């Protein structure tokens, strides 16, 4: 990329990968309560099962770089991670605990492990037949309940933009892999439902969520990482069809992506190259994980010819801003913690900042795209 030091980029990419693979929990329970590395990656500190969306996004990033680099160490690492977690027991099924299966379904194309295959098939069937639905059949954003990894929070009649990345990508992957048209059709239904209720027609940006109970978008906030799940995830979604996606559907989805990225380019912080955690509020802090996913999505859009070269300066500024927020030990800085639904902008502006597995992995995806640009 023009203006980006390739040697620095490769060096920091390797550091970020190494940190991701060793990212654990805090040193003590007090630090856990206060934030710290609140959501670890592979370790099971204090009996907390590390199988949820942060680990799932982390695994996804590691799988992508494993394929890019053809790295046997990463391949073996992923295999053992899944074996260890399955042996020790998995948490309850919900939207977020589905996320690791996106990586597992793809990884198992190499290993052909019956245990992995059975788990993925059973989980896909559960999504179709057991996951609570909203009105109009939307995937209800059921999550793990705080303090009880076997419990769930139902978030009745709520749809969140996170669901597209955390669950819908996996269901579509399984539909494509096993030629299950009903699974593919349901994934399409979910994408269209989330666009219908979460995309703002005036700006092209996405709200964090929608409630059928109150018939509103909660605080009406345009949250950075929430938007980034669409920017990055929707192109991965299209890829899964391998050219077989209905032309009208593809045009609709791509146009939605282009409208969003047009507004995102306008909102990028000119000083840091990052995006603010509340996209439309320049007084909110800039945030690296959402920026990384947006940058990866924009660079991929340019590479595919969906976006023109006028987006290159935006992507370059974002990549430099990300590089500026990688510590010397590979820790990605300025990453916001897990974020529940908020009733106002202050909710998002007050989320803690701490090292997170998804901050590492989304940065990996952004830097890998930059190397290929």
PDB file of N, CA and C in Angstrom, residues 79-140:
ATOM      1  N   UNK A  79      -6.789 -26.991  15.733  1.00  0.00           N
ATOM      2  CA  UNK A  79      -7.334 -28.336  15.947  1.00  0.00           C
ATOM      3  C   UNK A  79      -7.342 -28.688  17.432  1.00  0.00           C
ATOM      4  N   UNK A  80      -6.219 -28.441  18.098  1.00  0.00           N
ATOM      5  CA  UNK A  80      -6.121 -28.791  19.504  1.00  0.00           C
ATOM      6  C   UNK A  80      -7.021 -27.925  20.364  1.00  0.00           C
ATOM      7  N   UNK A  81      -7.172 -26.659  19.986  1.00  0.00           N
ATOM      8  CA  UNK A  81      -8.054 -25.761  20.742  1.00  0.00           C
ATOM      9  C   UNK A  81      -9.475 -26.308  20.756  1.00  0.00           C
ATOM     10  N   UNK A  82      -9.959 -26.720  19.596  1.00  0.00           N
ATOM     11  CA  UNK A  82     -11.314 -27.258  19.522  1.00  0.00           C
ATOM     12  C   UNK A  82     -11.431 -28.574  20.274  1.00  0.00           C
ATOM     13  N   UNK A  83     -10.455 -29.444  20.126  1.00  0.00           N
ATOM     14  CA  UNK A  83     -10.497 -30.728  20.832  1.00  0.00           C
ATOM     15  C   UNK A  83     -10.538 -30.518  22.342  1.00  0.00           C
ATOM     16  N   UNK A  84      -9.707 -29.621  22.842  1.00  0.00           N
ATOM     17  CA  UNK A  84      -9.646 -29.365  24.284  1.00  0.00           C
ATOM     18  C   UNK A  84     -10.968 -28.800  24.803  1.00  0.00           C
ATOM     19  N   UNK A  85     -11.532 -27.846  24.079  1.00  0.00           N
ATOM     20  CA  UNK A  85     -12.772 -27.220  24.534  1.00  0.00           C
ATOM     21  C   UNK A  85     -13.950 -28.189  24.494  1.00  0.00           C
ATOM     22  N   UNK A  86     -14.020 -28.994  23.462  1.00  0.00           N
ATOM     23  CA  UNK A  86     -15.108 -29.970  23.363  1.00  0.00           C
ATOM     24  C   UNK A  86     -14.992 -30.991  24.496  1.00  0.00           C
ATOM     25  N   UNK A  87     -13.780 -31.419  24.776  1.00  0.00           N
ATOM     26  CA  UNK A  87     -13.566 -32.401  25.843  1.00  0.00           C
ATOM     27  C   UNK A  87     -13.974 -31.842  27.201  1.00  0.00           C
ATOM     28  N   UNK A  88     -13.700 -30.573  27.444  1.00  0.00           N
ATOM     29  CA  UNK A  88     -13.984 -29.979  28.744  1.00  0.00           C
ATOM     30  C   UNK A  88     -15.435 -29.506  28.874  1.00  0.00           C
ATOM     31  N   UNK A  89     -16.169 -29.519  27.780  1.00  0.00           N
ATOM     32  CA  UNK A  89     -17.584 -29.173  27.845  1.00  0.00           C
ATOM     33  C   UNK A  89     -17.886 -27.782  27.312  1.00  0.00           C
ATOM     34  N   UNK A  90     -18.939 -27.676  26.533  1.00  0.00           N
ATOM     35  CA  UNK A  90     -19.289 -26.416  25.890  1.00  0.00           C
ATOM     36  C   UNK A  90     -20.422 -25.710  26.633  1.00  0.00           C
ATOM     37  N   UNK A  91     -20.505 -24.401  26.486  1.00  0.00           N
ATOM     38  CA  UNK A  91     -21.591 -23.643  27.132  1.00  0.00           C
ATOM     39  C   UNK A  91     -22.914 -23.854  26.395  1.00  0.00           C
ATOM     40  N   UNK A  92     -23.942 -23.193  26.855  1.00  0.00           N
ATOM     41  CA  UNK A  92     -25.261 -23.313  26.232  1.00  0.00           C
ATOM     42  C   UNK A  92     -25.233 -22.746  24.816  1.00  0.00           C
ATOM     43  N   UNK A  93     -26.112 -23.252  23.987  1.00  0.00           N
ATOM     44  CA  UNK A  93     -26.215 -22.772  22.605  1.00  0.00           C
ATOM     45  C   UNK A  93     -26.926 -21.424  22.578  1.00  0.00           C
ATOM     46  N   UNK A  94     -26.343 -20.469  21.877  1.00  0.00           N
ATOM     47  CA  UNK A  94     -26.996 -19.193  21.634  1.00  0.00           C
ATOM     48  C   UNK A  94     -26.331 -18.525  20.437  1.00  0.00           C
ATOM     49  N   UNK A  95     -26.732 -17.302  20.149  1.00  0.00           N
ATOM     50  CA  UNK A  95     -26.183 -16.590  18.990  1.00  0.00           C
ATOM     51  C   UNK A  95     -24.662 -16.491  19.073  1.00  0.00           C
ATOM     52  N   UNK A  96     -24.153 -16.025  20.205  1.00  0.00           N
ATOM     53  CA  UNK A  96     -22.725 -15.745  20.324  1.00  0.00           C
ATOM     54  C   UNK A  96     -21.870 -16.995  20.451  1.00  0.00           C
ATOM     55  N   UNK A  97     -22.379 -18.029  21.121  1.00  0.00           N
ATOM     56  CA  UNK A  97     -21.581 -19.251  21.259  1.00  0.00           C
ATOM     57  C   UNK A  97     -21.562 -20.057  19.959  1.00  0.00           C
ATOM     58  N   UNK A  98     -22.328 -19.625  18.975  1.00  0.00           N
ATOM     59  CA  UNK A  98     -22.254 -20.239  17.642  1.00  0.00           C
ATOM     60  C   UNK A  98     -20.984 -19.819  16.910  1.00  0.00           C
ATOM     61  N   UNK A  99     -20.435 -18.662  17.235  1.00  0.00           N
ATOM     62  CA  UNK A  99     -19.358 -18.054  16.443  1.00  0.00           C
ATOM     63  C   UNK A  99     -18.159 -18.961  16.218  1.00  0.00           C
ATOM     64  N   UNK A 100     -17.647 -19.711  17.213  1.00  0.00           N
ATOM     65  CA  UNK A 100     -16.494 -20.570  16.937  1.00  0.00           C
ATOM     66  C   UNK A 100     -16.745 -21.617  15.853  1.00  0.00           C
ATOM     67  N   UNK A 101     -18.014 -21.956  15.625  1.00  0.00           N
ATOM     68  CA  UNK A 101     -18.325 -22.999  14.651  1.00  0.00           C
ATOM     69  C   UNK A 101     -18.092 -22.558  13.209  1.00  0.00           C
ATOM     70  N   UNK A 102     -18.080 -21.256  12.962  1.00  0.00           N
ATOM     71  CA  UNK A 102     -17.747 -20.769  11.628  1.00  0.00           C
ATOM     72  C   UNK A 102     -16.350 -21.238  11.236  1.00  0.00           C
ATOM     73  N   UNK A 103     -15.426 -21.146  12.170  1.00  0.00           N
ATOM     74  CA  UNK A 103     -14.058 -21.616  11.934  1.00  0.00           C
ATOM     75  C   UNK A 103     -14.007 -23.139  11.892  1.00  0.00           C
ATOM     76  N   UNK A 104     -14.723 -23.779  12.803  1.00  0.00           N
ATOM     77  CA  UNK A 104     -14.672 -25.241  12.886  1.00  0.00           C
ATOM     78  C   UNK A 104     -15.184 -25.887  11.601  1.00  0.00           C
ATOM     79  N   UNK A 105     -16.269 -25.369  11.039  1.00  0.00           N
ATOM     80  CA  UNK A 105     -16.827 -25.943   9.812  1.00  0.00           C
ATOM     81  C   UNK A 105     -15.825 -25.882   8.668  1.00  0.00           C
ATOM     82  N   UNK A 106     -15.098 -24.779   8.578  1.00  0.00           N
ATOM     83  CA  UNK A 106     -14.100 -24.633   7.513  1.00  0.00           C
ATOM     84  C   UNK A 106     -12.845 -25.439   7.817  1.00  0.00           C
ATOM     85  N   UNK A 107     -12.399 -25.422   9.062  1.00  0.00           N
ATOM     86  CA  UNK A 107     -11.209 -26.169   9.453  1.00  0.00           C
ATOM     87  C   UNK A 107     -11.395 -27.664   9.196  1.00  0.00           C
ATOM     88  N   UNK A 108     -12.605 -28.153   9.421  1.00  0.00           N
ATOM     89  CA  UNK A 108     -12.853 -29.586   9.297  1.00  0.00           C
ATOM     90  C   UNK A 108     -12.878 -30.063   7.851  1.00  0.00           C
ATOM     91  N   UNK A 109     -12.846 -29.144   6.908  1.00  0.00           N
ATOM     92  CA  UNK A 109     -12.678 -29.548   5.515  1.00  0.00           C
ATOM     93  C   UNK A 109     -11.313 -30.200   5.310  1.00  0.00           C
ATOM     94  N   UNK A 110     -10.346 -29.842   6.163  1.00  0.00           N
ATOM     95  CA  UNK A 110      -9.018 -30.468   6.126  1.00  0.00           C
ATOM     96  C   UNK A 110      -8.977 -31.745   6.964  1.00  0.00           C
ATOM     97  N   UNK A 111      -9.563 -31.689   8.182  1.00  0.00           N
ATOM     98  CA  UNK A 111      -9.394 -32.794   9.126  1.00  0.00           C
ATOM     99  C   UNK A 111     -10.423 -33.915   8.966  1.00  0.00           C
ATOM    100  N   UNK A 112     -11.611 -33.556   8.493  1.00  0.00           N
ATOM    101  CA  UNK A 112     -12.677 -34.569   8.343  1.00  0.00           C
ATOM    102  C   UNK A 112     -12.897 -35.361   9.638  1.00  0.00           C
ATOM    103  N   UNK A 113     -12.927 -34.645  10.748  1.00  0.00           N
ATOM    104  CA  UNK A 113     -13.081 -35.256  12.067  1.00  0.00           C
ATOM    105  C   UNK A 113     -14.575 -35.476  12.335  1.00  0.00           C
ATOM    106  N   UNK A 114     -15.012 -36.728  12.580  1.00  0.00           N
ATOM    107  CA  UNK A 114     -16.439 -37.006  12.809  1.00  0.00           C
ATOM    108  C   UNK A 114     -17.023 -36.236  13.996  1.00  0.00           C
ATOM    109  N   UNK A 115     -16.225 -36.038  15.046  1.00  0.00           N
ATOM    110  CA  UNK A 115     -16.708 -35.296  16.209  1.00  0.00           C
ATOM    111  C   UNK A 115     -17.011 -33.851  15.831  1.00  0.00           C
ATOM    112  N   UNK A 116     -16.131 -33.233  15.060  1.00  0.00           N
ATOM    113  CA  UNK A 116     -16.342 -31.864  14.606  1.00  0.00           C
ATOM    114  C   UNK A 116     -17.570 -31.787  13.698  1.00  0.00           C
ATOM    115  N   UNK A 117     -17.691 -32.727  12.783  1.00  0.00           N
ATOM    116  CA  UNK A 117     -18.803 -32.708  11.836  1.00  0.00           C
ATOM    117  C   UNK A 117     -20.141 -32.855  12.556  1.00  0.00           C
ATOM    118  N   UNK A 118     -20.205 -33.783  13.492  1.00  0.00           N
ATOM    119  CA  UNK A 118     -21.448 -33.999  14.239  1.00  0.00           C
ATOM    120  C   UNK A 118     -21.849 -32.753  15.009  1.00  0.00           C
ATOM    121  N   UNK A 119     -20.887 -32.104  15.651  1.00  0.00           N
ATOM    122  CA  UNK A 119     -21.173 -30.889  16.411  1.00  0.00           C
ATOM    123  C   UNK A 119     -21.733 -29.805  15.500  1.00  0.00           C
ATOM    124  N   UNK A 120     -21.104 -29.587  14.358  1.00  0.00           N
ATOM    125  CA  UNK A 120     -21.547 -28.539  13.430  1.00  0.00           C
ATOM    126  C   UNK A 120     -22.946 -28.830  12.894  1.00  0.00           C
ATOM    127  N   UNK A 121     -23.214 -30.079  12.536  1.00  0.00           N
ATOM    128  CA  UNK A 121     -24.521 -30.440  11.999  1.00  0.00           C
ATOM    129  C   UNK A 121     -25.616 -30.279  13.048  1.00  0.00           C
ATOM    130  N   UNK A 122     -25.343 -30.723  14.263  1.00  0.00           N
ATOM    131  CA  UNK A 122     -26.337 -30.598  15.330  1.00  0.00           C
ATOM    132  C   UNK A 122     -26.614 -29.139  15.651  1.00  0.00           C
ATOM    133  N   UNK A 123     -25.562 -28.312  15.632  1.00  0.00           N
ATOM    134  CA  UNK A 123     -25.737 -26.897  15.971  1.00  0.00           C
ATOM    135  C   UNK A 123     -26.532 -26.172  14.883  1.00  0.00           C
ATOM    136  N   UNK A 124     -26.267 -26.500  13.614  1.00  0.00           N
ATOM    137  CA  UNK A 124     -27.023 -25.891  12.513  1.00  0.00           C
ATOM    138  C   UNK A 124     -28.493 -26.275  12.604  1.00  0.00           C
ATOM    139  N   UNK A 125     -28.761 -27.532  12.939  1.00  0.00           N
ATOM    140  CA  UNK A 125     -30.138 -27.982  13.110  1.00  0.00           C
ATOM    141  C   UNK A 125     -30.808 -27.242  14.266  1.00  0.00           C
ATOM    142  N   UNK A 126     -30.054 -26.998  15.340  1.00  0.00           N
ATOM    143  CA  UNK A 126     -30.591 -26.256  16.483  1.00  0.00           C
ATOM    144  C   UNK A 126     -30.958 -24.831  16.074  1.00  0.00           C
ATOM    145  N   UNK A 127     -30.127 -24.191  15.267  1.00  0.00           N
ATOM    146  CA  UNK A 127     -30.418 -22.833  14.811  1.00  0.00           C
ATOM    147  C   UNK A 127     -31.732 -22.795  14.031  1.00  0.00           C
ATOM    148  N   UNK A 128     -31.938 -23.784  13.209  1.00  0.00           N
ATOM    149  CA  UNK A 128     -33.135 -23.821  12.377  1.00  0.00           C
ATOM    150  C   UNK A 128     -34.399 -24.137  13.175  1.00  0.00           C
ATOM    151  N   UNK A 129     -34.281 -24.993  14.170  1.00  0.00           N
ATOM    152  CA  UNK A 129     -35.473 -25.543  14.806  1.00  0.00           C
ATOM    153  C   UNK A 129     -35.697 -25.151  16.265  1.00  0.00           C
ATOM    154  N   UNK A 130     -34.667 -24.640  16.928  1.00  0.00           N
ATOM    155  CA  UNK A 130     -34.793 -24.379  18.373  1.00  0.00           C
ATOM    156  C   UNK A 130     -34.487 -22.941  18.793  1.00  0.00           C
ATOM    157  N   UNK A 131     -33.667 -22.228  18.043  1.00  0.00           N
ATOM    158  CA  UNK A 131     -33.323 -20.853  18.411  1.00  0.00           C
ATOM    159  C   UNK A 131     -34.588 -20.003  18.453  1.00  0.00           C
ATOM    160  N   UNK A 132     -34.821 -19.258  19.545  1.00  0.00           N
ATOM    161  CA  UNK A 132     -35.997 -18.375  19.600  1.00  0.00           C
ATOM    162  C   UNK A 132     -36.005 -17.381  18.445  1.00  0.00           C
ATOM    163  N   UNK A 133     -37.201 -17.091  17.954  1.00  0.00           N
ATOM    164  CA  UNK A 133     -37.367 -16.168  16.834  1.00  0.00           C
ATOM    165  C   UNK A 133     -38.155 -14.929  17.266  1.00  0.00           C
ATOM    166  N   UNK A 134     -37.903 -13.843  16.563  1.00  0.00           N
ATOM    167  CA  UNK A 134     -38.677 -12.623  16.739  1.00  0.00           C
ATOM    168  C   UNK A 134     -39.909 -12.704  15.845  1.00  0.00           C
ATOM    169  N   UNK A 135     -40.720 -11.683  15.863  1.00  0.00           N
ATOM    170  CA  UNK A 135     -41.761 -11.554  14.855  1.00  0.00           C
ATOM    171  C   UNK A 135     -41.100 -11.570  13.476  1.00  0.00           C
ATOM    172  N   UNK A 136     -41.787 -12.115  12.507  1.00  0.00           N
ATOM    173  CA  UNK A 136     -41.284 -12.258  11.141  1.00  0.00           C
ATOM    174  C   UNK A 136     -40.127 -13.245  11.040  1.00  0.00           C
ATOM    175  N   UNK A 137     -39.883 -14.003  12.115  1.00  0.00           N
ATOM    176  CA  UNK A 137     -38.909 -15.085  12.038  1.00  0.00           C
ATOM    177  C   UNK A 137     -37.457 -14.676  12.119  1.00  0.00           C
ATOM    178  N   UNK A 138     -37.172 -13.490  12.629  1.00  0.00           N
ATOM    179  CA  UNK A 138     -35.778 -13.090  12.784  1.00  0.00           C
ATOM    180  C   UNK A 138     -35.087 -13.898  13.870  1.00  0.00           C
ATOM    181  N   UNK A 139     -33.782 -14.104  13.733  1.00  0.00           N
ATOM    182  CA  UNK A 139     -33.014 -14.766  14.791  1.00  0.00           C
ATOM    183  C   UNK A 139     -32.964 -13.832  15.997  1.00  0.00           C
ATOM    184  N   UNK A 140     -33.568 -14.260  17.098  1.00  0.00           N
ATOM    185  CA  UNK A 140     -33.538 -13.470  18.324  1.00  0.00           C
ATOM    186  C   UNK A 140     -32.125 -13.500  18.895  1.00  0.00           C
TER     187      UNK A 140
END
